[in-house]
PDB file of C-alpha atoms and ligand atoms in Angstrom:
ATOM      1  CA  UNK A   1      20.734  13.354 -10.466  1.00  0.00           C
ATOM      2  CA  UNK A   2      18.777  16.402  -9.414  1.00  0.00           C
ATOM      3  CA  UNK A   3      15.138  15.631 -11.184  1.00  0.00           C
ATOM      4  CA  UNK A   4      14.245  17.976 -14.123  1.00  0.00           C
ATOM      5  CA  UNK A   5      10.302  18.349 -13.869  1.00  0.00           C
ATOM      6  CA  UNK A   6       9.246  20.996 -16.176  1.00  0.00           C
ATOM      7  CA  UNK A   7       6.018  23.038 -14.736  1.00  0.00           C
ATOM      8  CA  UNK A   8       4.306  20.337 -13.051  1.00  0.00           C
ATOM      9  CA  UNK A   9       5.842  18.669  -9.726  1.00  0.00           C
ATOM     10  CA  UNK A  10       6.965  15.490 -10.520  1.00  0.00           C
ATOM     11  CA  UNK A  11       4.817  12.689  -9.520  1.00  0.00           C
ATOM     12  CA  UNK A  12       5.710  10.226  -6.382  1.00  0.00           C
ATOM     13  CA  UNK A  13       6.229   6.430  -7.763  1.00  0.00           C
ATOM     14  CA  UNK A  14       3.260   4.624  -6.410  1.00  0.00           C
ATOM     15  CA  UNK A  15       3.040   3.600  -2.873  1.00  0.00           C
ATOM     16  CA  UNK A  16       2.239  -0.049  -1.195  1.00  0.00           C
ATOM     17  CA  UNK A  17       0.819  -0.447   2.128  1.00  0.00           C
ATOM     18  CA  UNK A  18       3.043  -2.427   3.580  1.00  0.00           C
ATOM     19  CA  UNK A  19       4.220  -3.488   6.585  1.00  0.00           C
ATOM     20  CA  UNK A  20       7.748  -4.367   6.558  1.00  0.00           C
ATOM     21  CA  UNK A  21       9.317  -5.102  10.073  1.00  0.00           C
ATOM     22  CA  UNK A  22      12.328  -3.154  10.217  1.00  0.00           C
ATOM     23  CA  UNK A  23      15.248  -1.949  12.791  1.00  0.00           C
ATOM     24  CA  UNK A  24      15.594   1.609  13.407  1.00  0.00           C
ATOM     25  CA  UNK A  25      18.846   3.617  14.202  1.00  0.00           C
ATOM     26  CA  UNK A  26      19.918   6.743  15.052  1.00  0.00           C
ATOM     27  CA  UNK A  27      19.596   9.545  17.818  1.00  0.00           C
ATOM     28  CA  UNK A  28      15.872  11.099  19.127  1.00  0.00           C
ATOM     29  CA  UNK A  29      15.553  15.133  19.729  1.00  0.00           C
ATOM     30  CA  UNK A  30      16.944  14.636  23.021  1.00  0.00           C
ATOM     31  CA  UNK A  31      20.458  13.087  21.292  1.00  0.00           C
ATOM     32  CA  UNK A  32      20.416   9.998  22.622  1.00  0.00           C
ATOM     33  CA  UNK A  33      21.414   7.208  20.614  1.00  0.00           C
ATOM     34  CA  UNK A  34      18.247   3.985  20.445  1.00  0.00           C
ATOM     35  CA  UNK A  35      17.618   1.295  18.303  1.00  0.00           C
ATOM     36  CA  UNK A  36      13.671   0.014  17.707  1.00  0.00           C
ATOM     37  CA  UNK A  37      12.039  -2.373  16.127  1.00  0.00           C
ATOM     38  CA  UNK A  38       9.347  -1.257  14.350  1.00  0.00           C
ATOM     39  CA  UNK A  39       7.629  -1.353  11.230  1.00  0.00           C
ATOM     40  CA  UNK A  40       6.541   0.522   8.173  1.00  0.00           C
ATOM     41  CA  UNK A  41       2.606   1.380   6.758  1.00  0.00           C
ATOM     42  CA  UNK A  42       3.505   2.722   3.618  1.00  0.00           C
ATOM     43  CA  UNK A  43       6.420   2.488   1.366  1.00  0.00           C
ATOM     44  CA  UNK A  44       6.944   3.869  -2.231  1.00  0.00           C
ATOM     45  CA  UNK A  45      10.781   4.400  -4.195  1.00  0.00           C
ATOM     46  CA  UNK A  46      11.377   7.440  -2.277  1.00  0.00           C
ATOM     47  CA  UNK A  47      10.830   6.449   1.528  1.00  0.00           C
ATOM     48  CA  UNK A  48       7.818   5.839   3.344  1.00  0.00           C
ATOM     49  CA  UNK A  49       5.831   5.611   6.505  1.00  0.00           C
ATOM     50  CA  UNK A  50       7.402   4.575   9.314  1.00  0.00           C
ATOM     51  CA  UNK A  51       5.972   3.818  13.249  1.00  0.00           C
ATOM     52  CA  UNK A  52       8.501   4.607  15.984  1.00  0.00           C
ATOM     53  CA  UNK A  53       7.776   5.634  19.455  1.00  0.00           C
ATOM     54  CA  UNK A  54      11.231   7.572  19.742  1.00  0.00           C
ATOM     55  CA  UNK A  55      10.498  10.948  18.732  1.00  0.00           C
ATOM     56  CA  UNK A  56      12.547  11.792  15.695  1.00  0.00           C
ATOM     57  CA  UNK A  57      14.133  14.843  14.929  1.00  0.00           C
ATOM     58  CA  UNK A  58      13.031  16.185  11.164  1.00  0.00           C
ATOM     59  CA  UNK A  59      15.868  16.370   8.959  1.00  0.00           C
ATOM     60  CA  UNK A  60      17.820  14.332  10.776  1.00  0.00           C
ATOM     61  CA  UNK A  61      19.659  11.499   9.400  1.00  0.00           C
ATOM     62  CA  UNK A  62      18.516   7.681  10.501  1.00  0.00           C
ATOM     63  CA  UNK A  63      19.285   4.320   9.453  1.00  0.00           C
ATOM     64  CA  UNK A  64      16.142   1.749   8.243  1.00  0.00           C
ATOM     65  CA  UNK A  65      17.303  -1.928   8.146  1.00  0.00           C
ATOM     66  CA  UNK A  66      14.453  -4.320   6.260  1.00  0.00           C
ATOM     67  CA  UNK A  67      14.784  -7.025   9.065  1.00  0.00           C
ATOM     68  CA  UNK A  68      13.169  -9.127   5.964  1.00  0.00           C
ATOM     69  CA  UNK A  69      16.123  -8.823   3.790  1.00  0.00           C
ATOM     70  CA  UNK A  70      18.932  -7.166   6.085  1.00  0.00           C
ATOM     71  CA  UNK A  71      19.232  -4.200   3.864  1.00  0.00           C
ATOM     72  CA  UNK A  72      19.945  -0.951   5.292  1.00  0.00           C
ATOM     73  CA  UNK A  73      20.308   2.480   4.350  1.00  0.00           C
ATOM     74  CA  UNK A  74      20.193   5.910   5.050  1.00  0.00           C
ATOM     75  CA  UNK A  75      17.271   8.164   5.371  1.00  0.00           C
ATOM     76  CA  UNK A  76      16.068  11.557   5.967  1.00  0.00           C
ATOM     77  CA  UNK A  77      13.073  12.227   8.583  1.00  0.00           C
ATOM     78  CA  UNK A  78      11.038  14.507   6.958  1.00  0.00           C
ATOM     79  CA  UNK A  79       7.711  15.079   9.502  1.00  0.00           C
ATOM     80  CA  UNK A  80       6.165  13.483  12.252  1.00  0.00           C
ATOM     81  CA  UNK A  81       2.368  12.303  10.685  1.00  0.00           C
ATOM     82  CA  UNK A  82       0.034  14.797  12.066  1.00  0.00           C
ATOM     83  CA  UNK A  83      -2.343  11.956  13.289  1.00  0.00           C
ATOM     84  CA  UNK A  84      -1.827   8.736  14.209  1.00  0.00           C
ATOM     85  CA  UNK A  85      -4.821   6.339  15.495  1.00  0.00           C
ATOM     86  CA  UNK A  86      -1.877   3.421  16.198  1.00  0.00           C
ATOM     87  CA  UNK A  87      -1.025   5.286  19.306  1.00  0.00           C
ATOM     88  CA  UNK A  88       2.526   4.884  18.090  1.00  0.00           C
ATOM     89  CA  UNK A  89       3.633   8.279  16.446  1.00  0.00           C
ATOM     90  CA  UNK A  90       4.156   7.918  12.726  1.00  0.00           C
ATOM     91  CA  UNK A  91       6.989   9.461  10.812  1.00  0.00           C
ATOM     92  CA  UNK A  92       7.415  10.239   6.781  1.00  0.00           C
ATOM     93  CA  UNK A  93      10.816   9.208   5.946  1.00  0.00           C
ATOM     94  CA  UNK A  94      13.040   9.642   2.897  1.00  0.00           C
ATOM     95  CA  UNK A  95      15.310   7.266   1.492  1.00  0.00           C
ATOM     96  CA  UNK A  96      18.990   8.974   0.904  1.00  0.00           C
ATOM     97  CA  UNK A  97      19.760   5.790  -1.015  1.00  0.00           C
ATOM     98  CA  UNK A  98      16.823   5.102  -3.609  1.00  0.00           C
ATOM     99  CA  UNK A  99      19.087   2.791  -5.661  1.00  0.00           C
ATOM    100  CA  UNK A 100      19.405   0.320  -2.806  1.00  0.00           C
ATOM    101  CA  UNK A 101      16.283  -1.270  -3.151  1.00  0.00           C
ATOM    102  CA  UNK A 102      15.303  -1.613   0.480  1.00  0.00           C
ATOM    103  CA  UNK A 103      12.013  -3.006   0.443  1.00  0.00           C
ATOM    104  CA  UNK A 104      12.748  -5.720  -2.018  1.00  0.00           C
ATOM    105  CA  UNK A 105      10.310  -3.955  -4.505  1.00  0.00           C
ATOM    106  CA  UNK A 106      11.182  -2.569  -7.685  1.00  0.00           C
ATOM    107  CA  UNK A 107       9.193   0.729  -8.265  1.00  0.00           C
ATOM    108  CA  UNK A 108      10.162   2.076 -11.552  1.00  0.00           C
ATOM    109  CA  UNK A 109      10.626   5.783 -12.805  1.00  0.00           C
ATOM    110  CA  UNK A 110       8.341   7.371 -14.146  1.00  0.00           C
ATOM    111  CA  UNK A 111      10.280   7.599 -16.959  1.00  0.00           C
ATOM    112  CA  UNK A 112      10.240   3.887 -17.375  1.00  0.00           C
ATOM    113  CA  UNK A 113       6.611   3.917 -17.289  1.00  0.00           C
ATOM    114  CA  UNK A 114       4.346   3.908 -20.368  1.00  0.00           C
ATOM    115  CA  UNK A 115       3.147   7.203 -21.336  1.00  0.00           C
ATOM    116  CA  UNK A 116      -0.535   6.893 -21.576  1.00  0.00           C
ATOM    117  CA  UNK A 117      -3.067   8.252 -19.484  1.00  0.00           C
ATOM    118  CA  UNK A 118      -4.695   4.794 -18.135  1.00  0.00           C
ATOM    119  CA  UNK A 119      -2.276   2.527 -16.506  1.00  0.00           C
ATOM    120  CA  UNK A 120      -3.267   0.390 -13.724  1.00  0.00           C
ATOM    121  CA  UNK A 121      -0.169   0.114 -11.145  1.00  0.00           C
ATOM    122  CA  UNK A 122      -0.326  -3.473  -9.666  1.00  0.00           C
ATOM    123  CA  UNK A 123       2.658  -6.035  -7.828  1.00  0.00           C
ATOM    124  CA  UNK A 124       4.035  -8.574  -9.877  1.00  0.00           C
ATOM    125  CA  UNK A 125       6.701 -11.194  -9.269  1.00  0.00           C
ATOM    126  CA  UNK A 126       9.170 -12.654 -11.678  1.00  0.00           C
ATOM    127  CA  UNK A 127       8.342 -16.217 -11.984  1.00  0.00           C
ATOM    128  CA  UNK A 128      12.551 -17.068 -12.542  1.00  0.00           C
ATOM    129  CA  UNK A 129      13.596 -14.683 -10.022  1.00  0.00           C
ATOM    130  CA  UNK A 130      10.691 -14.170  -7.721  1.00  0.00           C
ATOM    131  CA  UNK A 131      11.600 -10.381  -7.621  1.00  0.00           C
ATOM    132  CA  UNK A 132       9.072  -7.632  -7.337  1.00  0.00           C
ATOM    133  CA  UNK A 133       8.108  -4.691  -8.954  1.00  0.00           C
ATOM    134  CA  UNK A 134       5.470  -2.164  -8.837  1.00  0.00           C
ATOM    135  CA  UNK A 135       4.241  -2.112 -12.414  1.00  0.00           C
ATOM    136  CA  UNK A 136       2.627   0.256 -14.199  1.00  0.00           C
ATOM    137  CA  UNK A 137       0.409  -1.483 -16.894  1.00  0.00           C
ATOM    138  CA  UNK A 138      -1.586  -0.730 -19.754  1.00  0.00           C
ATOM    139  CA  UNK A 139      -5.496  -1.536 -19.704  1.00  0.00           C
ATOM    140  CA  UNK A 140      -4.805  -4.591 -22.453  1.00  0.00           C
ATOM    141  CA  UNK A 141      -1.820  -5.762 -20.562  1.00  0.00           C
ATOM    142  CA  UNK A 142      -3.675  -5.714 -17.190  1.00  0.00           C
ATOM    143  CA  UNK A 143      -6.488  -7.835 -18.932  1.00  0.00           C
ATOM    144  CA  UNK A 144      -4.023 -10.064 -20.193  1.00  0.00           C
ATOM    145  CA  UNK A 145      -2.778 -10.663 -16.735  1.00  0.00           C
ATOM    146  CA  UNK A 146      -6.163 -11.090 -15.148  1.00  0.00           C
ATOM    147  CA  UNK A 147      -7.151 -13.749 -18.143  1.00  0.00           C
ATOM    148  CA  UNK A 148      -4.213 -15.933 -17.899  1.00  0.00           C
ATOM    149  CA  UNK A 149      -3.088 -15.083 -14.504  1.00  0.00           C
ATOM    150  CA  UNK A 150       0.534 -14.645 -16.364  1.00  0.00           C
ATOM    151  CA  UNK A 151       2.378 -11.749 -18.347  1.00  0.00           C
ATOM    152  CA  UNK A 152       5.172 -12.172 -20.455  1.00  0.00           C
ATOM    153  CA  UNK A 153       7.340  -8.872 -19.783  1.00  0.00           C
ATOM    154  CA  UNK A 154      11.195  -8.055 -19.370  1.00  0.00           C
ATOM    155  CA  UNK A 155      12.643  -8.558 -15.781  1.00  0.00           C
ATOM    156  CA  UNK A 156      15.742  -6.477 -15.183  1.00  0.00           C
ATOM    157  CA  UNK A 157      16.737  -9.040 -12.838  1.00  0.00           C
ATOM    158  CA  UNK A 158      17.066 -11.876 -14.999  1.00  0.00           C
ATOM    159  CA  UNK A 159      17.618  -9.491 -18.200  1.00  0.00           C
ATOM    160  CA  UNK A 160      15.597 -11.722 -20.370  1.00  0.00           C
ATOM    161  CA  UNK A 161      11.802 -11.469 -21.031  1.00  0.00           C
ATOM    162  CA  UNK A 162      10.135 -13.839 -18.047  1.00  0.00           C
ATOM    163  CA  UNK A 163       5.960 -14.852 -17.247  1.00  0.00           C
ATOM    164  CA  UNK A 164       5.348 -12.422 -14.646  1.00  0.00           C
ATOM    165  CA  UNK A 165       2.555 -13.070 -11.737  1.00  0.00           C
ATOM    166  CA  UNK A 166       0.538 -11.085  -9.276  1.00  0.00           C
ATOM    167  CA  UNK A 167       2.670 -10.562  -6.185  1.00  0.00           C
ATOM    168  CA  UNK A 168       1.113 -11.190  -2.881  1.00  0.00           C
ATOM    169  CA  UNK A 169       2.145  -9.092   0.292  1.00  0.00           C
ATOM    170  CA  UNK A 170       0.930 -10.599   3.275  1.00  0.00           C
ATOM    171  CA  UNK A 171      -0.492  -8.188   5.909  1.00  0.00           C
ATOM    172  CA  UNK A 172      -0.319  -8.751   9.308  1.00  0.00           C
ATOM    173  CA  UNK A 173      -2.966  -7.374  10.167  1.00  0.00           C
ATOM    174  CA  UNK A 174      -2.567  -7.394  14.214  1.00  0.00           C
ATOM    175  CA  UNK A 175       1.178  -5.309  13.106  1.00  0.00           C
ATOM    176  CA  UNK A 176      -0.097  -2.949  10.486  1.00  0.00           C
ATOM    177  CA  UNK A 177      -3.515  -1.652  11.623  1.00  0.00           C
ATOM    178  CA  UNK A 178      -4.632   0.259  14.642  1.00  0.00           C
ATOM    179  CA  UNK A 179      -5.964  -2.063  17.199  1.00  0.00           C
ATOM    180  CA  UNK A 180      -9.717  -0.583  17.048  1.00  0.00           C
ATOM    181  CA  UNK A 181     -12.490  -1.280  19.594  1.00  0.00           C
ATOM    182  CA  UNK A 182     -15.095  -3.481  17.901  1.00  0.00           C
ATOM    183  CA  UNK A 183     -17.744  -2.152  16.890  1.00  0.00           C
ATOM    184  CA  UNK A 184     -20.678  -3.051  19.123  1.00  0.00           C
ATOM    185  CA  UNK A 185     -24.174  -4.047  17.445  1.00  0.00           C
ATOM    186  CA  UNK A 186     -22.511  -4.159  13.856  1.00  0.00           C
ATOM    187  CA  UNK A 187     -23.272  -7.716  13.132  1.00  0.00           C
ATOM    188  CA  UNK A 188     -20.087  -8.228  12.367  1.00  0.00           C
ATOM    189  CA  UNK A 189     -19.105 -12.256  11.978  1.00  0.00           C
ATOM    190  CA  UNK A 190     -15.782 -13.191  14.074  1.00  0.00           C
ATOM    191  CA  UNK A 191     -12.969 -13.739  11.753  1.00  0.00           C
ATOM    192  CA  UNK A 192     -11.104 -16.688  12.678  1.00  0.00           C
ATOM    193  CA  UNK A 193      -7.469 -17.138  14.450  1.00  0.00           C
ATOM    194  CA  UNK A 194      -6.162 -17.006  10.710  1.00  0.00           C
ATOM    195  CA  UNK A 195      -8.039 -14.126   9.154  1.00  0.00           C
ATOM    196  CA  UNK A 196      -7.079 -12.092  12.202  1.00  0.00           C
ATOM    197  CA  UNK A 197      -3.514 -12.616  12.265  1.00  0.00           C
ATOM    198  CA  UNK A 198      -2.931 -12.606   8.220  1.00  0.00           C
ATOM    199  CA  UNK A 199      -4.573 -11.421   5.046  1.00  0.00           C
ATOM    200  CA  UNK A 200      -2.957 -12.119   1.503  1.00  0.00           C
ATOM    201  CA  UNK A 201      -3.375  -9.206  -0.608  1.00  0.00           C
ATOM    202  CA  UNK A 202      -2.842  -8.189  -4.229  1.00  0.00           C
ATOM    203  CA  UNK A 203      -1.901  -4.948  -4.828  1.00  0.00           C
ATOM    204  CA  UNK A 204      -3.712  -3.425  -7.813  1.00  0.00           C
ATOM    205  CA  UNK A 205      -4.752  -0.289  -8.182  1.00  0.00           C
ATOM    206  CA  UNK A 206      -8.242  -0.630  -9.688  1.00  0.00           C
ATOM    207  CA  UNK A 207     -10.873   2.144 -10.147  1.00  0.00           C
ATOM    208  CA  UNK A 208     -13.391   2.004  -7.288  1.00  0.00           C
ATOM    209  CA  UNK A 209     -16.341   3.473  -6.755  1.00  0.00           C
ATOM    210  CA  UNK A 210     -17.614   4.212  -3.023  1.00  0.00           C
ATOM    211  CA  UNK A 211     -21.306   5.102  -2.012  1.00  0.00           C
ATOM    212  CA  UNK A 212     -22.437   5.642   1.299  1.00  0.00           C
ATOM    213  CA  UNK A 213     -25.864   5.110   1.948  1.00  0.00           C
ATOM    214  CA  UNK A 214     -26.724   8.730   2.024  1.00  0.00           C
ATOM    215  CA  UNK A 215     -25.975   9.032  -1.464  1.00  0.00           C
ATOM    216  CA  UNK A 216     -22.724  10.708  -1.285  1.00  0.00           C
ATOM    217  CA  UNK A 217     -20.529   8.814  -3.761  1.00  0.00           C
ATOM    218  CA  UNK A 218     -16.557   9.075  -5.000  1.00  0.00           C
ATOM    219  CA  UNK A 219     -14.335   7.756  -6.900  1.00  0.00           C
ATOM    220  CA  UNK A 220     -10.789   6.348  -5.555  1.00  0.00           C
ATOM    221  CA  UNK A 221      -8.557   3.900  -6.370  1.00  0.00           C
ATOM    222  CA  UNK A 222      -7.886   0.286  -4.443  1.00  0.00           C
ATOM    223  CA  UNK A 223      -4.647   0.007  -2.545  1.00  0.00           C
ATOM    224  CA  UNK A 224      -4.649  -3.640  -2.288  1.00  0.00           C
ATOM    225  CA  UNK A 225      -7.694  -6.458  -2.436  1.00  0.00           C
ATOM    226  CA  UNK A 226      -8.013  -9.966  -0.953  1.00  0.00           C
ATOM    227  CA  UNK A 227     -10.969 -12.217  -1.916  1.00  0.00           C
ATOM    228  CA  UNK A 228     -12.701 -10.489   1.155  1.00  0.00           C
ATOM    229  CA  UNK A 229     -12.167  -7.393   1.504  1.00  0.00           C
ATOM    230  CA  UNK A 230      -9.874  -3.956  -0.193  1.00  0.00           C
ATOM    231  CA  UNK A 231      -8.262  -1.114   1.126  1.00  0.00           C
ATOM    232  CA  UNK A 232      -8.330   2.688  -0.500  1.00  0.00           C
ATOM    233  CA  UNK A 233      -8.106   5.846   0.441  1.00  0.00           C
ATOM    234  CA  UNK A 234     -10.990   8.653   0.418  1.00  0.00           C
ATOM    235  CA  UNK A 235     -12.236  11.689   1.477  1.00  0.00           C
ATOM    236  CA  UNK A 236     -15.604  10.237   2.589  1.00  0.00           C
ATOM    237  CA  UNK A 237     -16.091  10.022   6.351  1.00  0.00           C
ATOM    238  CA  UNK A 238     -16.932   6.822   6.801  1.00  0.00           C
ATOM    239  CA  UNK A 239     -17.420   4.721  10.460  1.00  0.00           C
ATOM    240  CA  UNK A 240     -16.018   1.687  11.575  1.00  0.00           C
ATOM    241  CA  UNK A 241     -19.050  -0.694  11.209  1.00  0.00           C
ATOM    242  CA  UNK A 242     -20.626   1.412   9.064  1.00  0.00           C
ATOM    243  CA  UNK A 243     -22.207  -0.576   5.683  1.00  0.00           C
ATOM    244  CA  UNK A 244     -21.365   1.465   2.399  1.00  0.00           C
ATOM    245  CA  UNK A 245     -21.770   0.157  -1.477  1.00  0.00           C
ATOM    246  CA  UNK A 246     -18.420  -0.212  -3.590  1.00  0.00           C
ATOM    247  CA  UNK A 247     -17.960  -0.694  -6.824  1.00  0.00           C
ATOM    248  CA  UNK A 248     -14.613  -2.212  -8.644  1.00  0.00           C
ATOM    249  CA  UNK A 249     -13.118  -3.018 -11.982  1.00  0.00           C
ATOM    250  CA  UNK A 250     -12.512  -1.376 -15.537  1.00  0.00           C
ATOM    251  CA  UNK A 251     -15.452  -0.104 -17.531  1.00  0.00           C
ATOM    252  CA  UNK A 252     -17.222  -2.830 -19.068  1.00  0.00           C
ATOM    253  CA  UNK A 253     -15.112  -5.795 -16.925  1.00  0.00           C
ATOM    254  CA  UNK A 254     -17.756  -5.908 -14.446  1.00  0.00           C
ATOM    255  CA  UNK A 255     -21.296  -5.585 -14.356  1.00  0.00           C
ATOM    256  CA  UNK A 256     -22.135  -2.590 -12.666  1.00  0.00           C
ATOM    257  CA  UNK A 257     -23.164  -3.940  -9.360  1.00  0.00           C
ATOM    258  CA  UNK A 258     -22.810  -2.032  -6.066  1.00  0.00           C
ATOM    259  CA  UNK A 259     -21.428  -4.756  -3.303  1.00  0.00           C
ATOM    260  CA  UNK A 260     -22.073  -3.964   0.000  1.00  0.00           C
ATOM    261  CA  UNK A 261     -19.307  -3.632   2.269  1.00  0.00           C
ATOM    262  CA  UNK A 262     -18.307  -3.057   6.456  1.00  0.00           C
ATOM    263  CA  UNK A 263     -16.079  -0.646   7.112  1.00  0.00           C
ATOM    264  CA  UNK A 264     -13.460  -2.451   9.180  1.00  0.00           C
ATOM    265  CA  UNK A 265     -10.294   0.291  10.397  1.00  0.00           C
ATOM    266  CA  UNK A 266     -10.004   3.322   9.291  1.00  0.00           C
ATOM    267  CA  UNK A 267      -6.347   5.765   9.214  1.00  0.00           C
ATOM    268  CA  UNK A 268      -5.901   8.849   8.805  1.00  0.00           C
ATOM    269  CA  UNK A 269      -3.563   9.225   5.385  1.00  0.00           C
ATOM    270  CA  UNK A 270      -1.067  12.105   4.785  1.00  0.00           C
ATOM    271  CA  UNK A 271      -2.946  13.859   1.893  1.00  0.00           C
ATOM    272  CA  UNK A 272      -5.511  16.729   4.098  1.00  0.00           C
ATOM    273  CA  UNK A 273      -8.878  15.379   4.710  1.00  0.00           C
ATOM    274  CA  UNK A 274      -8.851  11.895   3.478  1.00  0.00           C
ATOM    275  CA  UNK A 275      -8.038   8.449   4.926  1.00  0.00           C
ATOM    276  CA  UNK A 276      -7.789   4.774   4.351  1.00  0.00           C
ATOM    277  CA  UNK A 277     -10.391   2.915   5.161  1.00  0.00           C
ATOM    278  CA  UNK A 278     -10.148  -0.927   4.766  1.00  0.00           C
ATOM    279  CA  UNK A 279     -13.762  -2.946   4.086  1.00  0.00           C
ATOM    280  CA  UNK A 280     -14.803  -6.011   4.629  1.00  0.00           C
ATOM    281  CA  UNK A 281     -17.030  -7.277   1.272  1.00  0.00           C
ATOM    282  CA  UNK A 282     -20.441  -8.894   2.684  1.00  0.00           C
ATOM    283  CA  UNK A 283     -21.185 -10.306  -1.241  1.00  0.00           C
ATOM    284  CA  UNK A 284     -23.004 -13.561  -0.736  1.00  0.00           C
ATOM    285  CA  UNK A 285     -21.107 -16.647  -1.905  1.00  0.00           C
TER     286      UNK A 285
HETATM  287 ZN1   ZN B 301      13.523 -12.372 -12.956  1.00  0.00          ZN
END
């Protein structure tokens, strides 16, 4: 069904940074059939972010299999990322087959969604089913959630009204981000084995405030967040070992208290100008 929006482009569902191993198919510019194994950065309902080192023709037609779940389906390539700091190029992909479901997360239409102005999009997780969705929830229901860890809400899955939880992705750090040179003279502590390899994350997106310590200051909004450390995008230029200030939370949940932070990895992301940045929080205890 063609999609209606009246005046105002209609807005993307809300994307996860995620990376989902998955098994590309289909023919490069040269027309030569390959298969890879790859992965994806970013996902949302409509397609994603995908790393491939066969270069893909735009507009044609490939096939995505989530080696997670063994779905496939179809998709379009739409442009090769202008910048990638992976070394592996980076493609913007569209899913032919929204319906499908391929990366085992529910994103919901907008239409779906509550119509009011603050709604904080976060990962939950059916406690009957275990299924995901990207939910977009009101201030009182995200407080709710954060209080008793739990939120009574409909899952389409089960059809029946089920305690819903945050959902965890789990990044693989090593897979996902660009392998960057350490910084040298940072002071930056050696993660362990364990940190290295994997980082659970909940995916919230919370306001966030970000200054650096020149004084320039923005707003954005978190990605994900781990007891550690958080992810967003910006339009700051920030360096990799650089110490900024960040501040998180609704009005009035947090005192307002600027942590300090490293910048850990930083990627360039498809809107002009900005990037994601992820930081390391250096809050004492
Ligand atoms: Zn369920």
């Amino acid at each position: 069904m063609p999609n209606h929006s009246l005046g105002t482009p209609a807005r993307k569902s809300e994307r996860v940074l995620l990376g989902i191993p998955i098994r590309v198919e289909g023919k490069d510019t040269l027309g030569n059939a390959f298969q890879e194994s790859t992965y994806t950065l970013v996902v949302n309902r409509s397609g994603g972010l995908i790393a491939a080192t066969h270069l893909l023709q735009p507009g044609a037609v490939i096939k995505i299999t989530n080696l997670k779940n063994q779905i496939s389906c179809s998709f379009e390539v739409v442009t090769r990322a202008a910048r990638s700091l992976s070394g592996t190029p980076e493609w913007a992909v569209k899913c032919l087959e929204p319906e499908v479901e391929i990366w085992g997360v529910r994103f919901p239409t907008r239409a779906e969604e509550p119509s009011q102005a603050d709604l904080i999009h976060v990962l939950l997780e059916c406690q009957e089913c275990f299924s995901q969705e990207m939910a977009a929830l009101t201030v009182p229901q995200y407080r709710r959630l954060a209080a008793q860890s739990s939120l009574p809400r409909p899952c389409p899955i089960c059809s029946a009204t089920r305690d819903w939880r945050f959902g965890f992705i789990e990044v693989k750090v090593d897979e996902v981000l660009p392998s960057l040179p350490a910084p040298t003279g940072s002071g930056l502590t050696p993660q362990s084995e364990a940190d290295k390899r994997r980082d659970k994350r909940l995916v919230v997106k919370l306001p966030l405030g970000v200054r650096l310590p020149d004084g320039s200051e923005e707003t954005s909004t978190t990605e994900n967040i781990s007891k550690s450390g958080l992810c967003f995008a910006c339009s700051l230029e920030m360096r990799v070992g650089e110490r900024v200030y960040v501040r998180v939370g609704l009005d009035g949940e947090e005192e307002h208290r600027d942590i300090p932070a490293r910048v850990m990895w930083r990627r360039p992301a498809k809107e002009k100008g900005r990037a994601f940045y992820g930081l390391k929080l250096e809050r004492g205890g």
